[in-house]
Amino acid sequence: MGFLHMRSIGWHSAREWPCGRHLFARFVRPKIAVLSLSSATRARISLKGVASMRLPHAIVASLSAAALLVAGGCRQGAKENSGAEVTNPRDYSYPLTTGKYTVIGIYTDDKNGEKAKTNAQDVLTAHPDIKVMVGLWAPNGPMAHSALQTAGKLGEVKVVAFDEWPATLQGIKDGEIYGTVVQQPFVFGYRSVEFLAAMKRGKDVKFPGDLLYIPTTIIKRDNVEKFQADIASILSDNGTSPAPMFADQDKSKPARVAFLTNSVDPFWTLAEKGCNLAARDFGVTCKVYMPTNGTTGQKQAIEEFITQNYDGLAISVIDPIGQADIINQACEKMNVITQDADAPNTKRKFYLGTSNYMAGREAGKLVKEASPDGGKVALFVGMLDVLNAQERALGVIHELMDKEIPAEFAAQKR
């Protein structure tokens, strides 16, 4: 069966899924860091702080089954079996067959590019008849493309991506990636600064349901060159200001705001360009901070913004539950909005960004176009803790199920 590396599945993922915890507690103990399985009758298990062991074939077989179940997203007591409405993709049992399509699993990589590629390679090994790979975060599409290139399967297996990484756009231009769902990070940045400045200056900034959705765009081979030209204009500081929504704010009143991303990524470079343009348009001081160490970095930045008496914060939330306390602390001191990824159960003012569920539906439509006869589909993402990842995955799955669009999303443009 070749090699299956547990690092490609992610011990992070194994901890999240109940069946993963059950199987690993039974067979291996939580000390395992890396599992390599080969066609040989024995496997080498590498442990943190424990000497490597050689295991008999029977246990290897058990471990192989455990690994594949974790990779595919096995879930004990899944809600769809009880008749309850599924609102989290973790609550489905995988592989999940719906009509012509079978979603074999959701594969996480902890935002590690090498791991993302290995995930795709492992899927190709375990499922040589896979039809479509869907990358739910920006790196996943290019990493799936790279895995297919290595395996000599470009064109045979279709790739659907998210966002506008240069490798994604080049793959579309070359006919090797089917399409991508792109957001508008430039607008995220621009509107965040505009709204935070307006609130500081006494404007009542509110939206229905405390949500402002910014439309996505589908990029395929017929429009990729124009889109690339638009991106180049933004990156060269020639982006066009969106029509202002609060143009009459008093620019003589100073405002200092912060835009906090969830990582360092080309996506956020486009958002930074929007922030900078809005800062000039509205006479605002804006600091864009891109943390390199996840929630720890975000917490440190928020504490700094509180100490330095910033007037507003726009944050892309990594962990909406685990970060609720620090976000609420900031809300006590300044106007806080979320962008890109929400924390709806905090005191933030509102969320602006993509409707990630509907973006997932758009990706699902691309899957249907790319493979109209159905087949196996795999989803890849950095982390499933993040709300936008959950919503995108659910949107793809619901589109493949041909589920009716929920009422709260039905009015949105598709």
GROMACS .gro file of C-alpha atoms in nm:
model
  414
    1MET     CA    1   0.000   0.000   0.000
    2GLY     CA    2   0.303   0.229  -0.018
    3PHE     CA    3   0.369   0.463   0.274
    4LEU     CA    4   0.108   0.633   0.489
    5HIS     CA    5   0.252   0.899   0.717
    6MET     CA    6   0.043   0.996   1.015
    7ARG     CA    7   0.196   1.341   1.000
    8SER     CA    8   0.001   1.386   0.675
    9ILE     CA    9  -0.323   1.311   0.856
   10GLY     CA   10  -0.229   1.520   1.150
   11TRP     CA   11  -0.214   1.414   1.513
   12HIS     CA   12  -0.405   1.738   1.560
   13SER     CA   13  -0.684   1.580   1.354
   14ALA     CA   14  -0.668   1.253   1.544
   15ARG     CA   15  -0.723   1.437   1.871
   16GLU     CA   16  -1.026   1.617   1.731
   17TRP     CA   17  -1.218   1.315   1.608
   18PRO     CA   18  -1.370   1.083   1.872
   19CYS     CA   19  -1.299   0.772   1.669
   20GLY     CA   20  -0.936   0.883   1.635
   21ARG     CA   21  -0.902   0.921   2.010
   22HIS     CA   22  -1.067   0.582   2.061
   23LEU     CA   23  -0.855   0.392   1.810
   24PHE     CA   24  -0.525   0.547   1.912
   25ALA     CA   25  -0.593   0.504   2.281
   26ARG     CA   26  -0.659   0.136   2.213
   27PHE     CA   27  -0.373   0.054   1.979
   28VAL     CA   28  -0.089   0.297   2.023
   29ARG     CA   29  -0.120   0.540   2.319
   30PRO     CA   30  -0.108   0.918   2.273
   31LYS     CA   31   0.273   0.921   2.260
   32ILE     CA   32   0.279   0.852   1.887
   33ALA     CA   33   0.407   1.135   1.671
   34VAL     CA   34   0.461   0.961   1.337
   35LEU     CA   35   0.321   0.638   1.194
   36SER     CA   36   0.472   0.490   0.877
   37LEU     CA   37   0.299   0.188   0.724
   38SER     CA   38   0.446  -0.008   0.435
   39SER     CA   39   0.367  -0.320   0.240
   40ALA     CA   40   0.609  -0.509   0.462
   41THR     CA   41   0.473  -0.727   0.740
   42ARG     CA   42   0.605  -0.501   1.010
   43ALA     CA   43   0.584  -0.124   1.068
   44ARG     CA   44   0.819   0.114   1.235
   45ILE     CA   45   0.651   0.333   1.495
   46SER     CA   46   0.836   0.651   1.594
   47LEU     CA   47   0.748   0.780   1.940
   48LYS     CA   48   0.822   1.101   2.122
   49GLY     CA   49   1.046   1.006   2.410
   50VAL     CA   50   0.996   0.632   2.350
   51ALA     CA   51   1.227   0.394   2.167
   52SER     CA   52   1.112   0.280   1.822
   53MET     CA   53   0.925  -0.049   1.819
   54ARG     CA   54   0.865  -0.327   1.567
   55LEU     CA   55   0.507  -0.452   1.562
   56PRO     CA   56   0.360  -0.778   1.432
   57HIS     CA   57   0.146  -0.787   1.121
   58ALA     CA   58  -0.188  -0.817   1.305
   59ILE     CA   59  -0.132  -0.493   1.495
   60VAL     CA   60  -0.002  -0.325   1.180
   61ALA     CA   61  -0.331  -0.411   1.011
   62SER     CA   62  -0.524  -0.264   1.302
   63LEU     CA   63  -0.314   0.050   1.293
   64SER     CA   64  -0.365   0.080   0.919
   65ALA     CA   65  -0.740   0.067   0.961
   66ALA     CA   66  -0.720   0.320   1.244
   67ALA     CA   67  -0.512   0.559   1.038
   68LEU     CA   68  -0.742   0.544   0.737
   69LEU     CA   69  -1.050   0.596   0.952
   70VAL     CA   70  -0.897   0.901   1.114
   71ALA     CA   71  -0.790   1.035   0.774
   72GLY     CA   72  -1.137   0.983   0.636
   73GLY     CA   73  -1.299   1.150   0.932
   74CYS     CA   74  -1.470   0.860   1.110
   75ARG     CA   75  -1.715   0.992   1.366
   76GLN     CA   76  -1.897   0.786   1.626
   77GLY     CA   77  -2.262   0.869   1.676
   78ALA     CA   78  -2.278   1.106   1.380
   79LYS     CA   79  -2.576   1.338   1.380
   80GLU     CA   80  -2.697   1.244   1.035
   81ASN     CA   81  -2.763   0.894   1.164
   82SER     CA   82  -2.983   1.033   1.442
   83GLY     CA   83  -3.186   1.258   1.215
   84ALA     CA   84  -3.054   1.580   1.369
   85GLU     CA   85  -2.950   1.865   1.142
   86VAL     CA   86  -2.575   1.861   1.076
   87THR     CA   87  -2.415   2.203   1.122
   88ASN     CA   88  -2.051   2.093   1.152
   89PRO     CA   89  -1.874   1.880   0.889
   90ARG     CA   90  -1.712   1.678   1.168
   91ASP     CA   91  -2.055   1.536   1.247
   92TYR     CA   92  -2.076   1.339   0.923
   93SER     CA   93  -1.939   0.987   0.889
   94TYR     CA   94  -1.686   0.947   0.609
   95PRO     CA   95  -1.677   0.823   0.343
   96LEU     CA   96  -2.006   1.004   0.282
   97THR     CA   97  -2.194   0.902  -0.032
   98THR     CA   98  -2.460   1.136  -0.162
   99GLY     CA   99  -2.605   1.067  -0.504
  100LYS     CA  100  -2.325   1.046  -0.760
  101TYR     CA  101  -2.056   1.177  -0.526
  102THR     CA  102  -1.863   1.027  -0.236
  103VAL     CA  103  -1.678   1.262  -0.003
  104ILE     CA  104  -1.402   1.039   0.130
  105GLY     CA  105  -1.287   1.274   0.405
  106ILE     CA  106  -1.156   1.610   0.520
  107TYR     CA  107  -0.777   1.619   0.556
  108THR     CA  108  -0.608   1.878   0.778
  109ASP     CA  109  -0.245   1.990   0.766
  110ASP     CA  110  -0.200   2.243   1.049
  111LYS     CA  111  -0.107   2.504   0.785
  112ASN     CA  112   0.202   2.308   0.686
  113GLY     CA  113   0.266   2.309   0.311
  114GLU     CA  114   0.469   1.986   0.305
  115LYS     CA  115   0.200   1.813   0.506
  116ALA     CA  116  -0.070   1.947   0.273
  117LYS     CA  117   0.109   1.791  -0.025
  118THR     CA  118   0.163   1.464   0.162
  119ASN     CA  119  -0.209   1.453   0.244
  120ALA     CA  120  -0.289   1.473  -0.127
  121GLN     CA  121  -0.029   1.208  -0.210
  122ASP     CA  122  -0.174   0.975   0.054
  123VAL     CA  123  -0.521   1.021  -0.089
  124LEU     CA  124  -0.393   0.934  -0.437
  125THR     CA  125  -0.234   0.618  -0.298
  126ALA     CA  126  -0.541   0.509  -0.101
  127HIS     CA  127  -0.793   0.623  -0.366
  128PRO     CA  128  -0.640   0.601  -0.715
  129ASP     CA  129  -0.989   0.656  -0.859
  130ILE     CA  130  -1.030   0.996  -0.690
  131LYS     CA  131  -1.200   1.245  -0.923
  132VAL     CA  132  -1.176   1.586  -0.753
  133MET     CA  133  -0.954   1.741  -0.487
  134VAL     CA  134  -1.094   2.053  -0.320
  135GLY     CA  135  -0.858   2.292  -0.140
  136LEU     CA  136  -1.058   2.494   0.113
  137TRP     CA  137  -0.769   2.725   0.207
  138ALA     CA  138  -0.531   2.904  -0.027
  139PRO     CA  139  -0.232   2.665  -0.001
  140ASN     CA  140  -0.434   2.346  -0.044
  141GLY     CA  141  -0.512   2.384  -0.413
  142PRO     CA  142  -0.149   2.438  -0.519
  143MET     CA  143  -0.032   2.154  -0.292
  144ALA     CA  144  -0.287   1.916  -0.444
  145HIS     CA  145  -0.170   2.031  -0.789
  146SER     CA  146   0.191   1.960  -0.690
  147ALA     CA  147   0.100   1.612  -0.568
  148LEU     CA  148  -0.081   1.538  -0.895
  149GLN     CA  149   0.215   1.667  -1.094
  150THR     CA  150   0.450   1.435  -0.904
  151ALA     CA  151   0.213   1.142  -0.964
  152GLY     CA  152   0.165   1.223  -1.332
  153LYS     CA  153  -0.210   1.271  -1.285
  154LEU     CA  154  -0.256   1.636  -1.385
  155GLY     CA  155  -0.579   1.662  -1.581
  156GLU     CA  156  -0.691   1.316  -1.475
  157VAL     CA  157  -0.786   1.438  -1.127
  158LYS     CA  158  -0.951   1.780  -1.114
  159VAL     CA  159  -0.856   2.048  -0.861
  160VAL     CA  160  -1.092   2.309  -0.717
  161ALA     CA  161  -0.923   2.577  -0.510
  162PHE     CA  162  -0.984   2.882  -0.293
  163ASP     CA  163  -0.824   3.224  -0.320
  164GLU     CA  164  -0.573   3.373  -0.557
  165TRP     CA  165  -0.231   3.229  -0.490
  166PRO     CA  166  -0.012   3.288  -0.799
  167ALA     CA  167   0.038   2.911  -0.835
  168THR     CA  168  -0.339   2.862  -0.837
  169LEU     CA  169  -0.395   3.125  -1.104
  170GLN     CA  170  -0.110   2.986  -1.315
  171GLY     CA  171  -0.255   2.636  -1.281
  172ILE     CA  172  -0.591   2.764  -1.405
  173LYS     CA  173  -0.424   2.946  -1.693
  174ASP     CA  174  -0.241   2.626  -1.788
  175GLY     CA  175  -0.560   2.420  -1.770
  176GLU     CA  176  -0.430   2.214  -1.476
  177ILE     CA  177  -0.657   2.355  -1.202
  178TYR     CA  178  -1.027   2.369  -1.286
  179GLY     CA  179  -1.118   2.685  -1.098
  180THR     CA  180  -1.098   2.879  -0.775
  181VAL     CA  181  -1.338   3.067  -0.549
  182VAL     CA  182  -1.179   3.404  -0.476
  183GLN     CA  183  -1.266   3.642  -0.199
  184GLN     CA  184  -1.198   4.016  -0.184
  185PRO     CA  185  -0.929   4.067   0.082
  186PHE     CA  186  -0.855   4.414  -0.055
  187VAL     CA  187  -1.215   4.509   0.027
  188PHE     CA  188  -1.193   4.336   0.366
  189GLY     CA  189  -0.907   4.567   0.456
  190TYR     CA  190  -1.061   4.880   0.309
  191ARG     CA  191  -1.402   4.838   0.471
  192SER     CA  192  -1.254   4.738   0.807
  193VAL     CA  193  -1.060   5.063   0.833
  194GLU     CA  194  -1.350   5.271   0.700
  195PHE     CA  195  -1.598   5.126   0.951
  196LEU     CA  196  -1.365   5.141   1.253
  197ALA     CA  197  -1.283   5.503   1.175
  198ALA     CA  198  -1.652   5.587   1.133
  199MET     CA  199  -1.740   5.428   1.469
  200LYS     CA  200  -1.462   5.619   1.643
  201ARG     CA  201  -1.604   5.936   1.491
  202GLY     CA  202  -1.952   5.873   1.622
  203LYS     CA  203  -2.119   5.700   1.329
  204ASP     CA  204  -2.372   5.424   1.396
  205VAL     CA  205  -2.233   5.137   1.190
  206LYS     CA  206  -2.473   4.843   1.193
  207PHE     CA  207  -2.576   4.567   0.954
  208PRO     CA  208  -2.868   4.320   0.956
  209GLY     CA  209  -2.782   4.023   1.173
  210ASP     CA  210  -2.447   4.188   1.251
  211LEU     CA  211  -2.316   4.046   0.923
  212LEU     CA  212  -2.189   4.214   0.608
  213TYR     CA  213  -2.115   3.962   0.337
  214ILE     CA  214  -1.873   4.058   0.060
  215PRO     CA  215  -1.932   3.861  -0.262
  216THR     CA  216  -1.696   3.599  -0.400
  217THR     CA  217  -1.598   3.552  -0.763
  218ILE     CA  218  -1.539   3.233  -0.960
  219ILE     CA  219  -1.214   3.233  -1.157
  220LYS     CA  220  -1.172   2.987  -1.442
  221ARG     CA  221  -0.965   2.978  -1.756
  222ASP     CA  222  -1.187   3.228  -1.940
  223ASN     CA  223  -1.139   3.514  -1.691
  224VAL     CA  224  -0.810   3.435  -1.514
  225GLU     CA  225  -0.594   3.678  -1.715
  226LYS     CA  226  -0.814   3.977  -1.636
  227PHE     CA  227  -0.819   3.879  -1.270
  228GLN     CA  228  -0.439   3.852  -1.265
  229ALA     CA  229  -0.419   4.204  -1.408
  230ASP     CA  230  -0.652   4.333  -1.136
  231ILE     CA  231  -0.436   4.173  -0.865
  232ALA     CA  232  -0.122   4.323  -1.017
  233SER     CA  233  -0.281   4.669  -1.002
  234ILE     CA  234  -0.362   4.629  -0.633
  235LEU     CA  235  -0.012   4.505  -0.550
  236SER     CA  236   0.142   4.803  -0.731
  237ASP     CA  237  -0.068   5.041  -0.517
  238ASN     CA  238  -0.301   5.122  -0.804
  239GLY     CA  239  -0.611   4.964  -0.654
  240THR     CA  240  -0.940   5.149  -0.685
  241SER     CA  241  -1.118   5.267  -0.371
  242PRO     CA  242  -1.463   5.110  -0.326
  243ALA     CA  243  -1.749   5.357  -0.311
  244PRO     CA  244  -1.745   5.486   0.049
  245MET     CA  245  -2.029   5.389   0.279
  246PHE     CA  246  -1.944   5.651   0.545
  247ALA     CA  247  -1.792   5.933   0.342
  248ASP     CA  248  -1.925   6.210   0.569
  249GLN     CA  249  -1.722   6.116   0.878
  250ASP     CA  250  -1.523   6.392   1.046
  251LYS     CA  251  -1.169   6.328   0.930
  252SER     CA  252  -1.032   6.595   1.165
  253LYS     CA  253  -1.088   6.359   1.457
  254PRO     CA  254  -0.788   6.125   1.490
  255ALA     CA  255  -0.841   5.749   1.484
  256ARG     CA  256  -0.590   5.470   1.532
  257VAL     CA  257  -0.700   5.121   1.435
  258ALA     CA  258  -0.549   4.775   1.390
  259PHE     CA  259  -0.606   4.501   1.136
  260LEU     CA  260  -0.504   4.160   1.273
  261THR     CA  261  -0.468   3.863   1.037
  262ASN     CA  262  -0.448   3.494   1.126
  263SER     CA  263  -0.111   3.432   0.955
  264VAL     CA  264   0.136   3.559   0.697
  265ASP     CA  265  -0.003   3.495   0.351
  266PRO     CA  266  -0.031   3.666   0.008
  267PHE     CA  267  -0.405   3.691   0.077
  268TRP     CA  268  -0.328   3.927   0.364
  269THR     CA  269  -0.091   4.133   0.152
  270LEU     CA  270  -0.392   4.225  -0.061
  271ALA     CA  271  -0.589   4.310   0.253
  272GLU     CA  272  -0.301   4.529   0.373
  273LYS     CA  273  -0.317   4.724   0.048
  274GLY     CA  274  -0.685   4.789   0.114
  275CYS     CA  275  -0.611   4.900   0.471
  276ASN     CA  276  -0.342   5.140   0.353
  277LEU     CA  277  -0.567   5.295   0.088
  278ALA     CA  278  -0.853   5.342   0.334
  279ALA     CA  279  -0.615   5.493   0.588
  280ARG     CA  280  -0.525   5.759   0.331
  281ASP     CA  281  -0.885   5.811   0.218
  282PHE     CA  282  -1.022   5.856   0.570
  283GLY     CA  283  -0.727   6.011   0.751
  284VAL     CA  284  -0.663   5.715   0.981
  285THR     CA  285  -0.355   5.554   1.132
  286CYS     CA  286  -0.374   5.179   1.072
  287LYS     CA  287  -0.138   4.905   1.187
  288VAL     CA  288  -0.158   4.574   1.000
  289TYR     CA  289  -0.016   4.285   1.203
  290MET     CA  290   0.040   3.936   1.064
  291PRO     CA  291   0.127   3.690   1.343
  292THR     CA  292   0.355   3.395   1.276
  293ASN     CA  293   0.255   3.189   1.580
  294GLY     CA  294  -0.121   3.157   1.565
  295THR     CA  295  -0.341   3.233   1.864
  296THR     CA  296  -0.039   3.310   2.081
  297GLY     CA  297   0.069   3.585   1.845
  298GLN     CA  298  -0.284   3.718   1.817
  299LYS     CA  299  -0.320   3.732   2.196
  300GLN     CA  300   0.007   3.922   2.231
  301ALA     CA  301  -0.099   4.168   1.962
  302ILE     CA  302  -0.442   4.227   2.117
  303GLU     CA  303  -0.288   4.289   2.457
  304GLU     CA  304  -0.056   4.544   2.293
  305PHE     CA  305  -0.347   4.718   2.123
  306ILE     CA  306  -0.534   4.738   2.454
  307THR     CA  307  -0.230   4.874   2.639
  308GLN     CA  308  -0.165   5.135   2.368
  309ASN     CA  309  -0.532   5.250   2.365
  310TYR     CA  310  -0.614   5.171   2.005
  311ASP     CA  311  -0.957   5.290   1.891
  312GLY     CA  312  -1.056   4.984   1.692
  313LEU     CA  313  -0.959   4.632   1.591
  314ALA     CA  314  -1.053   4.410   1.298
  315ILE     CA  315  -0.948   4.049   1.359
  316SER     CA  316  -0.955   3.725   1.164
  317VAL     CA  317  -1.030   3.481   1.446
  318ILE     CA  318  -0.845   3.151   1.461
  319ASP     CA  319  -1.026   2.988   1.753
  320PRO     CA  320  -1.369   3.145   1.817
  321ILE     CA  321  -1.416   2.958   2.143
  322GLY     CA  322  -1.066   2.961   2.286
  323GLN     CA  323  -1.013   3.330   2.200
  324ALA     CA  324  -1.348   3.455   2.327
  325ASP     CA  325  -1.208   3.595   2.653
  326ILE     CA  326  -0.929   3.801   2.498
  327ILE     CA  327  -1.162   3.929   2.224
  328ASN     CA  328  -1.417   4.035   2.485
  329GLN     CA  329  -1.143   4.209   2.681
  330ALA     CA  330  -1.063   4.412   2.370
  331CYS     CA  331  -1.434   4.486   2.322
  332GLU     CA  332  -1.437   4.655   2.661
  333LYS     CA  333  -1.168   4.898   2.545
  334MET     CA  334  -1.234   4.961   2.176
  335ASN     CA  335  -1.464   4.884   1.883
  336VAL     CA  336  -1.396   4.530   1.765
  337ILE     CA  337  -1.516   4.373   1.444
  338THR     CA  338  -1.427   4.037   1.290
  339GLN     CA  339  -1.322   3.990   0.930
  340ASP     CA  340  -1.259   3.675   0.726
  341ALA     CA  341  -1.334   3.443   1.020
  342ASP     CA  342  -1.595   3.520   1.284
  343ALA     CA  343  -1.640   3.474   1.657
  344PRO     CA  344  -2.018   3.519   1.675
  345ASN     CA  345  -2.050   3.442   2.046
  346THR     CA  346  -1.829   3.732   2.152
  347LYS     CA  347  -1.911   4.101   2.200
  348ARG     CA  348  -1.770   4.199   1.863
  349LYS     CA  349  -1.979   4.457   1.675
  350PHE     CA  350  -2.025   4.263   1.353
  351TYR     CA  351  -1.855   4.037   1.098
  352LEU     CA  352  -1.752   4.143   0.749
  353GLY     CA  353  -1.619   3.911   0.487
  354THR     CA  354  -1.716   3.612   0.282
  355SER     CA  355  -2.024   3.405   0.346
  356ASN     CA  356  -1.809   3.098   0.380
  357TYR     CA  357  -2.103   2.860   0.361
  358MET     CA  358  -2.210   3.009   0.028
  359ALA     CA  359  -1.848   3.011  -0.091
  360GLY     CA  360  -1.845   2.638  -0.015
  361ARG     CA  361  -2.161   2.600  -0.222
  362GLU     CA  362  -1.981   2.775  -0.509
  363ALA     CA  363  -1.688   2.535  -0.475
  364GLY     CA  364  -1.936   2.247  -0.477
  365LYS     CA  365  -2.079   2.378  -0.804
  366LEU     CA  366  -1.728   2.376  -0.950
  367VAL     CA  367  -1.690   2.013  -0.840
  368LYS     CA  368  -2.011   1.928  -1.027
  369GLU     CA  369  -1.885   2.104  -1.340
  370ALA     CA  370  -1.543   1.940  -1.320
  371SER     CA  371  -1.682   1.590  -1.264
  372PRO     CA  372  -2.042   1.581  -1.390
  373ASP     CA  373  -2.055   1.202  -1.371
  374GLY     CA  374  -1.977   1.203  -0.999
  375GLY     CA  375  -1.707   1.007  -0.822
  376LYS     CA  376  -1.485   1.042  -0.517
  377VAL     CA  377  -1.412   1.387  -0.375
  378ALA     CA  378  -1.156   1.480  -0.106
  379LEU     CA  379  -1.150   1.804   0.092
  380PHE     CA  380  -0.825   1.958   0.220
  381VAL     CA  381  -0.784   2.241   0.470
  382GLY     CA  382  -0.534   2.378   0.719
  383MET     CA  383  -0.746   2.341   1.033
  384LEU     CA  384  -1.106   2.251   1.107
  385ASP     CA  385  -1.110   2.451   1.431
  386VAL     CA  386  -1.157   2.770   1.230
  387LEU     CA  387  -1.519   2.858   1.158
  388ASN     CA  388  -1.459   2.952   0.794
  389ALA     CA  389  -1.312   2.607   0.725
  390GLN     CA  390  -1.614   2.436   0.881
  391GLU     CA  391  -1.858   2.651   0.685
  392ARG     CA  392  -1.681   2.601   0.353
  393ALA     CA  393  -1.664   2.225   0.399
  394LEU     CA  394  -2.031   2.213   0.492
  395GLY     CA  395  -2.120   2.423   0.190
  396VAL     CA  396  -1.936   2.188  -0.048
  397ILE     CA  397  -2.101   1.883   0.105
  398HIS     CA  398  -2.449   2.035   0.098
  399GLU     CA  399  -2.407   2.138  -0.266
  400LEU     CA  400  -2.310   1.782  -0.359
  401MET     CA  401  -2.615   1.664  -0.166
  402ASP     CA  402  -2.832   1.913  -0.359
  403LYS     CA  403  -2.965   2.033  -0.026
  404GLU     CA  404  -3.191   2.336  -0.026
  405ILE     CA  405  -3.005   2.654   0.066
  406PRO     CA  406  -3.095   2.757   0.424
  407ALA     CA  407  -3.325   3.057   0.445
  408GLU     CA  408  -3.062   3.281   0.604
  409PHE     CA  409  -2.841   3.236   0.294
  410ALA     CA  410  -3.107   3.210   0.023
  411ALA     CA  411  -3.114   3.584  -0.046
  412GLN     CA  412  -2.742   3.601  -0.110
  413LYS     CA  413  -2.615   3.619  -0.464
  414ARG     CA  414  -2.478   3.289  -0.589
   0.00000   0.00000   0.00000
